[in-house]
Short mmCIF file of C-alpha atoms and ligand atoms in Angstrom, two decimals:
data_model
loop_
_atom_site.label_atom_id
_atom_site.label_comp_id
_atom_site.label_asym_id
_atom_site.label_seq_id
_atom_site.Cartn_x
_atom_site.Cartn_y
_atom_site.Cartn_z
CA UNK A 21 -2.57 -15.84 14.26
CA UNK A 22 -1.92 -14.13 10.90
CA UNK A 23 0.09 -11.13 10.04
CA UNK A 24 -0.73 -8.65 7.41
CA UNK A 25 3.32 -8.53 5.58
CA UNK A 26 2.57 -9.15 1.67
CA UNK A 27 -0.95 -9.22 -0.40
CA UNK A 28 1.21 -12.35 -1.31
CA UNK A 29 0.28 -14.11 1.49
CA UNK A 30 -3.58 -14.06 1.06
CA UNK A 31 -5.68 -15.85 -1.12
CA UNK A 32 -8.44 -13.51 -3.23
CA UNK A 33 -11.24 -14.64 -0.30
CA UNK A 34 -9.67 -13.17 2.31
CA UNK A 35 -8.26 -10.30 0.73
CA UNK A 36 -12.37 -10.22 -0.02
CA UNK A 37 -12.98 -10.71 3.11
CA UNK A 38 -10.87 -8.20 4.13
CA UNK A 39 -12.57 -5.43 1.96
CA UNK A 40 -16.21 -6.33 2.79
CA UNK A 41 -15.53 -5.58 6.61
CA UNK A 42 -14.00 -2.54 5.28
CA UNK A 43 -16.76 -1.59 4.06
CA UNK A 44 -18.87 -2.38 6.54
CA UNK A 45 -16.93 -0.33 8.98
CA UNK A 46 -16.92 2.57 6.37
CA UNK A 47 -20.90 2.97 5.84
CA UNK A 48 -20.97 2.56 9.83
CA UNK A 49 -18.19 5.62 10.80
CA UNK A 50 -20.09 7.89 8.07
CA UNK A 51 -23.04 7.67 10.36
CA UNK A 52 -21.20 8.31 13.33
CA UNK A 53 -21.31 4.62 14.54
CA UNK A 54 -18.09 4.30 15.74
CA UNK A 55 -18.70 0.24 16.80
CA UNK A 56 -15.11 -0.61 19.11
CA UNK A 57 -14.32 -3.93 17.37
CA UNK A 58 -11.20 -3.55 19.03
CA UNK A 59 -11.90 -2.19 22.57
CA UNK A 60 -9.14 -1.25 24.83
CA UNK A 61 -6.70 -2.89 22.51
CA UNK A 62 -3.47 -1.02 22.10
CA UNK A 63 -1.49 -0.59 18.27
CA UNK A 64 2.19 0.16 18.31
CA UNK A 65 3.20 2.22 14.94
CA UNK A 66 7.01 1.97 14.85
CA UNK A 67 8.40 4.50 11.87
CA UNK A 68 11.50 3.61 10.20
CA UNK A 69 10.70 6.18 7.38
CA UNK A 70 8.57 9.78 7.20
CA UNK A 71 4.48 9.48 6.74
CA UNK A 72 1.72 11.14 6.72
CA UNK A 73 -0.90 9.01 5.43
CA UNK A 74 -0.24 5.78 6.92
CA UNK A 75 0.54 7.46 10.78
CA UNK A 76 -2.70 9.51 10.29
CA UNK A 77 -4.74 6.91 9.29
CA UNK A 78 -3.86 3.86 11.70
CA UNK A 79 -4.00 6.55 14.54
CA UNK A 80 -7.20 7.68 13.61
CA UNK A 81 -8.52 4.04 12.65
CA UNK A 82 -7.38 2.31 16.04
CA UNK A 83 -8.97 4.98 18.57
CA UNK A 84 -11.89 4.79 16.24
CA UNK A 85 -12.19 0.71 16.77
CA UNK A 86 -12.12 1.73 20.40
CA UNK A 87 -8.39 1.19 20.66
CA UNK A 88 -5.23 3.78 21.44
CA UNK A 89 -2.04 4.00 19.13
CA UNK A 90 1.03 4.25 19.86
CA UNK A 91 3.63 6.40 17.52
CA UNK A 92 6.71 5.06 17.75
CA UNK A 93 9.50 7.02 15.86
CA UNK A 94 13.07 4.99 15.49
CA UNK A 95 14.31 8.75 16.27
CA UNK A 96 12.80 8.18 20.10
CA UNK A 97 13.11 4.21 20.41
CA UNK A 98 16.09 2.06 21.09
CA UNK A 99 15.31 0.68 17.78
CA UNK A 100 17.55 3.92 16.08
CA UNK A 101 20.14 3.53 18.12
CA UNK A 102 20.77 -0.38 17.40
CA UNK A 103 18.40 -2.59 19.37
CA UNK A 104 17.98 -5.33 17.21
CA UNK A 105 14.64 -5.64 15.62
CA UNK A 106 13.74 -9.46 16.99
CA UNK A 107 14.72 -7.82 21.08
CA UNK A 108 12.42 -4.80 20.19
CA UNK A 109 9.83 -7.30 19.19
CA UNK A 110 9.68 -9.17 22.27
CA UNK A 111 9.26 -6.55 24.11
CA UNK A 112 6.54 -4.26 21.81
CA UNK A 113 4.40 -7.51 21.39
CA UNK A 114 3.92 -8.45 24.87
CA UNK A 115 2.86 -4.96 25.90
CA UNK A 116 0.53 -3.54 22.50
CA UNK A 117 -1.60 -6.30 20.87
CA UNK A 118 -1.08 -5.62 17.02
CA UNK A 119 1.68 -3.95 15.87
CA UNK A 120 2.75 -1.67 12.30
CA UNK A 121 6.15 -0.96 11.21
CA UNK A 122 7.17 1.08 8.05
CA UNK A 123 10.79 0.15 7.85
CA UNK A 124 13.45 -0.42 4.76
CA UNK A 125 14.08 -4.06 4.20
CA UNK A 126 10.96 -6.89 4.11
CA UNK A 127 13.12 -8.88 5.93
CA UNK A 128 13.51 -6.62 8.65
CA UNK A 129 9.74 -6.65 9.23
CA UNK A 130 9.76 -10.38 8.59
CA UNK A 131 11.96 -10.96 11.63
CA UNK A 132 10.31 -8.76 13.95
CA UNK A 133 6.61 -10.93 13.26
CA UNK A 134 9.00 -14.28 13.39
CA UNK A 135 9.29 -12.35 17.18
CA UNK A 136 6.32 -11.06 17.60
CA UNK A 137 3.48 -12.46 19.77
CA UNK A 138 0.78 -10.20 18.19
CA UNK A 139 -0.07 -9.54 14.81
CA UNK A 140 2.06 -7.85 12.63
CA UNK A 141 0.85 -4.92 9.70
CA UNK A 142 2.99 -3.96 7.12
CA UNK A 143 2.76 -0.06 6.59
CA UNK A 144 5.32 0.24 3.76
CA UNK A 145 8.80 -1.59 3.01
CA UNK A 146 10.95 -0.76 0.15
CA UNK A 147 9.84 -3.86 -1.50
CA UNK A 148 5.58 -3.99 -0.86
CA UNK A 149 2.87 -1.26 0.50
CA UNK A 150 -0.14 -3.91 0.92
CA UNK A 151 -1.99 -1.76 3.31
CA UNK A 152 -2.22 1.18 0.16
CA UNK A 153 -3.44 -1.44 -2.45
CA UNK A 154 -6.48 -2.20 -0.03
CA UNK A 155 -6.93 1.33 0.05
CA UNK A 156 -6.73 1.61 -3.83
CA UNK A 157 -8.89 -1.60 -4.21
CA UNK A 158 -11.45 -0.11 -2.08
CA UNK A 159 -11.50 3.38 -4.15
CA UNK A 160 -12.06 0.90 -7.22
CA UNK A 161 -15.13 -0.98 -6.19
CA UNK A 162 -16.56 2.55 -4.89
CA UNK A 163 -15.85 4.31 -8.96
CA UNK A 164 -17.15 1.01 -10.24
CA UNK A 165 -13.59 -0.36 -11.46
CA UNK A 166 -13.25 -3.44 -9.94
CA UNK A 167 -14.91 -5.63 -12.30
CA UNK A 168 -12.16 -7.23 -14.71
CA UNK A 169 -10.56 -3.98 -14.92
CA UNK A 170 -7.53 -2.69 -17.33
CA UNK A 171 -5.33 -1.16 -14.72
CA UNK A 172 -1.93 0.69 -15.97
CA UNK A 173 1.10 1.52 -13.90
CA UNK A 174 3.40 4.04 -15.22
CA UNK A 175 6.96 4.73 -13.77
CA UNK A 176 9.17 2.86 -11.62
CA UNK A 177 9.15 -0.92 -10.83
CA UNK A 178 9.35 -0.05 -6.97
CA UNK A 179 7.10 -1.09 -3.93
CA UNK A 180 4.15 0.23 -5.33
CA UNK A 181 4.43 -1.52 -8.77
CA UNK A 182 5.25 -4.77 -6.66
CA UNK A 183 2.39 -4.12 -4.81
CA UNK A 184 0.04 -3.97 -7.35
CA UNK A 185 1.58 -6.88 -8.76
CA UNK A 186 0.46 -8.71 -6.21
CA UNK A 187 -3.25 -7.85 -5.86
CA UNK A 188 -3.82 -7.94 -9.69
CA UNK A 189 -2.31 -11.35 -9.54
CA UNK A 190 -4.51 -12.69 -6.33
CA UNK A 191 -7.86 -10.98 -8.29
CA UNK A 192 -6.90 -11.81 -11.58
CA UNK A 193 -7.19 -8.66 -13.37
CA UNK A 194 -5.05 -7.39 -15.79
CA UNK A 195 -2.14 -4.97 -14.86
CA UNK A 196 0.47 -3.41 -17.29
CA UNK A 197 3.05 -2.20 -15.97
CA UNK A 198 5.63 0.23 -18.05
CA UNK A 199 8.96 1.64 -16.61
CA UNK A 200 11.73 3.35 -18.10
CA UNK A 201 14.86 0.43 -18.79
CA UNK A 202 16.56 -0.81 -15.74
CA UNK A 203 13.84 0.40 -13.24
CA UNK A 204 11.90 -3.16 -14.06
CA UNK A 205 10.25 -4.66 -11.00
CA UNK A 206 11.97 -7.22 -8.99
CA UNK A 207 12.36 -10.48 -10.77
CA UNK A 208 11.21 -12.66 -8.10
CA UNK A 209 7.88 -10.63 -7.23
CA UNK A 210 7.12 -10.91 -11.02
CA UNK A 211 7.58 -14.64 -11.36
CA UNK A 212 5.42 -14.75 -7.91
CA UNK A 213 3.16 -12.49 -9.77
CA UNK A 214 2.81 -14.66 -12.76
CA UNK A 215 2.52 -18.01 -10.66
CA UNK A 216 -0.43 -16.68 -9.09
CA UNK A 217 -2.01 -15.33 -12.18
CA UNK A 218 -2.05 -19.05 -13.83
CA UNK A 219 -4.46 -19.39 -10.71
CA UNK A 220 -6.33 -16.43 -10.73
CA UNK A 221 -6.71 -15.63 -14.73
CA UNK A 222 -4.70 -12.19 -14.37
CA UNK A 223 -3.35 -10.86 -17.10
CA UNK A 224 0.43 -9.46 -16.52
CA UNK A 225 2.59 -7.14 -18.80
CA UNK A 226 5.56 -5.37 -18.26
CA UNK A 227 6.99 -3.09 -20.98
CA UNK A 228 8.73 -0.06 -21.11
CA UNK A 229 6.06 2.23 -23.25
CA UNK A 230 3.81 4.23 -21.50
CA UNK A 231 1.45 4.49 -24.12
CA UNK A 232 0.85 0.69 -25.02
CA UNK A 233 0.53 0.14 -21.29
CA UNK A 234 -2.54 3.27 -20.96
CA UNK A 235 -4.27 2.63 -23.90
CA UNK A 236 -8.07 1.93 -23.06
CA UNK A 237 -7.03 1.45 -19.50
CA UNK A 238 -9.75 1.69 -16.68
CA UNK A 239 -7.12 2.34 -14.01
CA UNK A 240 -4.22 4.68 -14.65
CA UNK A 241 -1.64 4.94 -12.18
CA UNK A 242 1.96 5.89 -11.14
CA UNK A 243 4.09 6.79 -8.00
CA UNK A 244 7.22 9.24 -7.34
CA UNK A 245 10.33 8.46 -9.32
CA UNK A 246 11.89 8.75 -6.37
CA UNK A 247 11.48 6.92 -3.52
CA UNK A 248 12.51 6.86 1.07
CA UNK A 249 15.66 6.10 0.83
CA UNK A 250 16.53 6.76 -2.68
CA UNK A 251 17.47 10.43 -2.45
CA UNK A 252 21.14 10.12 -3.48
CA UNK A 253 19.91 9.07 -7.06
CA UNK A 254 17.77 11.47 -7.51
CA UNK A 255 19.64 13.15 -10.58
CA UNK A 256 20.14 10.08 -12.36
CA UNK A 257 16.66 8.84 -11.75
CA UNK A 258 15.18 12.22 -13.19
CA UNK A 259 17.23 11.65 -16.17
CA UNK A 260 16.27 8.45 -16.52
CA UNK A 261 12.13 9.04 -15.81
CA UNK A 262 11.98 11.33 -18.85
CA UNK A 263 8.82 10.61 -21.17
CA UNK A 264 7.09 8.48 -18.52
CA UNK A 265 5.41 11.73 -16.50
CA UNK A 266 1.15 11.03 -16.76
CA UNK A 267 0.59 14.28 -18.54
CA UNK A 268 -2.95 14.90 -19.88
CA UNK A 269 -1.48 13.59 -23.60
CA UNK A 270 -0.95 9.91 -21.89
CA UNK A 271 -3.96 10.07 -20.20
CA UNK A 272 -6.06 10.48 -22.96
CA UNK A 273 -5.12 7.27 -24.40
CA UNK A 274 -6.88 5.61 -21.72
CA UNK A 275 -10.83 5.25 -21.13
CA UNK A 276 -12.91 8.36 -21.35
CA UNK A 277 -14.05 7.60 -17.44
CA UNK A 278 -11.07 6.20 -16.25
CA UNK A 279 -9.28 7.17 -13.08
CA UNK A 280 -6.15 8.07 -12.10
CA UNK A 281 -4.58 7.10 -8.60
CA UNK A 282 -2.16 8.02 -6.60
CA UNK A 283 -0.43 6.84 -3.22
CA UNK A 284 1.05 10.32 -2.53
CA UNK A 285 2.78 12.18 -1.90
CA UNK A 286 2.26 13.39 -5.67
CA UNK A 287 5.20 15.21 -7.51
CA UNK A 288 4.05 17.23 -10.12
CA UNK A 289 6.14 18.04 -12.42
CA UNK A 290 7.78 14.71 -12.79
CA UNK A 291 5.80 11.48 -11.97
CA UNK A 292 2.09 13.54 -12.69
CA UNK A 293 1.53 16.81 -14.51
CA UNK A 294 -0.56 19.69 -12.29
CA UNK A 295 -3.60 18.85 -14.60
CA UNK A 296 -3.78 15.11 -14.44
CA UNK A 297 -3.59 15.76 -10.84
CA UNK A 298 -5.84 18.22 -10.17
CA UNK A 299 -8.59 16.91 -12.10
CA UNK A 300 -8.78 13.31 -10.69
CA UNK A 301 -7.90 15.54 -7.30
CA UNK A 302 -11.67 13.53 -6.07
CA UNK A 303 -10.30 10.26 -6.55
CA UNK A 304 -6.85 10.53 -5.33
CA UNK A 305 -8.35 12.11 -1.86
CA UNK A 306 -11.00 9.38 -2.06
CA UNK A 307 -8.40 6.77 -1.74
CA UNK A 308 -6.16 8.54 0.79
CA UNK A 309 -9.19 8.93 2.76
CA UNK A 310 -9.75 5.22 2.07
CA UNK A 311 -6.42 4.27 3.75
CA UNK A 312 -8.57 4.52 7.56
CA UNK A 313 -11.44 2.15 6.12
CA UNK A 314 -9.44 -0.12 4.66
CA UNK A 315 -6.65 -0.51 7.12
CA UNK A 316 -9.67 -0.91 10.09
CA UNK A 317 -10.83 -3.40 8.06
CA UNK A 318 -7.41 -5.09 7.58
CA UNK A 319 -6.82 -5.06 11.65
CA UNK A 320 -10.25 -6.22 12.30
CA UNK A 321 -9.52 -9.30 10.31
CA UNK A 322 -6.32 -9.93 12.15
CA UNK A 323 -8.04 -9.91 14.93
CA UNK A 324 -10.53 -12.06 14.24
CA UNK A 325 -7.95 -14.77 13.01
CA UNK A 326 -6.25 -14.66 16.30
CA UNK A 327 -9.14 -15.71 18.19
CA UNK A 328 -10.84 -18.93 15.69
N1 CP B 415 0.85 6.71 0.71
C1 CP B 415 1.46 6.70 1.90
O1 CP B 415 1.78 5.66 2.47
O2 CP B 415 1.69 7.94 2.41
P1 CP B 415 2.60 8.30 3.67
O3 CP B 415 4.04 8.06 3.26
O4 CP B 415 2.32 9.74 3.93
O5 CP B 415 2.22 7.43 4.81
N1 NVA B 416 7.36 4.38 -3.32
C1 NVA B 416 7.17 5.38 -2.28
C2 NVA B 416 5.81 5.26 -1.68
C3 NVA B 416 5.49 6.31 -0.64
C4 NVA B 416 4.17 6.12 0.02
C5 NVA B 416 8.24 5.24 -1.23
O1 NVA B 416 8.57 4.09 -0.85
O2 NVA B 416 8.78 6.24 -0.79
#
């Protein structure tokens, strides 16, 4: 049995792998064939943290498989009011047979699949968001960026950025990353990063210019400055963000046809200007659309793995 907690644990076949059944299952839900891959199989979605995206889409993916999902809010579970994480486990695992938690701390969610009996999704930690990287991957095979592509993250050295480290790493393309000083990813994803790029051929840079890291880029991309959990710092952080919005300046450094991507929720204003936004609007819906293909995909997989 395998859980879905980092890109970090997968090599670059199965996160293939992965993809291709996402795809499959895409082409066969726009015609209305709505094959149950995962008949009468129940998903618990325990929320730590607000969403939109990831509830909507693993709700709408599982009951499309043929499945039911539950929504589990910490504000309604014992889980809020201090039953640990490895008890809830127990219980959640032998009663739902997959299971996605959005919570703070990657160890939290670590402990909870040491517990679990059933496979285990991650749907957003404050250190990786693997399930939105599919997504994103997905979006660049379908705009024809996902052959040895430039890809540019601009902003802060969060989840997202850790996130992406990952996948560029596993596919070996090449990701630059800029953030404002002192927002730097985490040291030990990067050195995980850069371990796997000697494998994979990636190419990895981290600065702190925005416009070294978007020049001739295929891929531009960013995130909010501020993210779950972070509130209290807001007013430092939007000090600190200044110069590193993607305004339609910085993204005119980068390819003619490249695209711009974005997890959401989008911030204009501060992490994305109105225009950048608005007019890559069809590829930033694209890929929150492609969170339900590629996340069926994902629990597919799992699936799979749990009976070879
Ligand atoms: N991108 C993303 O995960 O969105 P939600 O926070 O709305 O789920
Ligand atoms: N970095 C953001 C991503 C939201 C989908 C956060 O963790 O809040």
């Amino acid at each position: 049995m395998r859980h879905f907690l980092s890109l970090k644990d997968f090599s670059k076949e199965e996160i293939l792998e992965m993809i291709g059944l996402a795809r499959t299952i895409k082409e066969q839900a726009k015609k209305k064939d709505f094959v149950p891959y995962l008949q009468n199989q129940t998903l618990a979605m325990i929320f730590e943290k607000s969403s939109t995206r990831t509830r909507v889409s693993f709700e709408v993916g599982i009951y499309q498989l043929g499945g039911i999902g539950l929504f589990l809010s910490k504000n309604d579970i014992q889980l809020g009011r201090g039953e640990p994480m490895k008890d809830t486990a127990r219980v959640v695992s032998r009663m739902c047979d997959m299971v996605m938690i959005r919570t703070y701390a990657q160890e939290k969610l670590e402990e909870f699949a040491r517990y679990s009996q059933v496979p285990v999704i991650n749907g957003l930690t404050d250190r990786y968001h693997p399930v939105q990287l599919m997504a994103d991957y997905l979006t660049m095979i379908e705009y024809g960026k996902a052959e040895n592509p430039v890809v540019a993250y601009v902003g802060d050295g969060n989840n997202m950025a850790h996130s992406w480290l990952m996948l560029a790493s596993k596919l070996g393309f090449t990701l630059r990353i800029a953030t404002p000083k002192g927002y730097e990813p985490d040291s030990e994803v990067v050195e995980d990063a850069l371990e796997f790029a000697k494998g994979s051929g990636a190419t990895i840079e981290l600065g702190h210019d925005p416009r070294a890291a978007v020049r001739d880029a295929d891929v531009v991309t960013t995130d909010t400055w501020i993210s779950m959990g972070q509130e209290d710092e807001k007013d430092r952080r939007l000090k600190d963000f200044a110069g590193f919005m993607v305004d339609e300046a910085l993204m005119g450094l980068a390819k003619p046809d490249a695209i711009f991507l974005h997890c959401l929720p989008a911030y204009r204003g501060y992490e994305v200007s109105e225009e950048v936004f608005e007019s890559h609007a069809d590829e930033i819906f694209d890929e929150a659309e492609n969170r339900l293909h590629a996340q069926k995909g994902v629990m597919v997989w799992l699936d799979r793995k749990r009976s070879e």
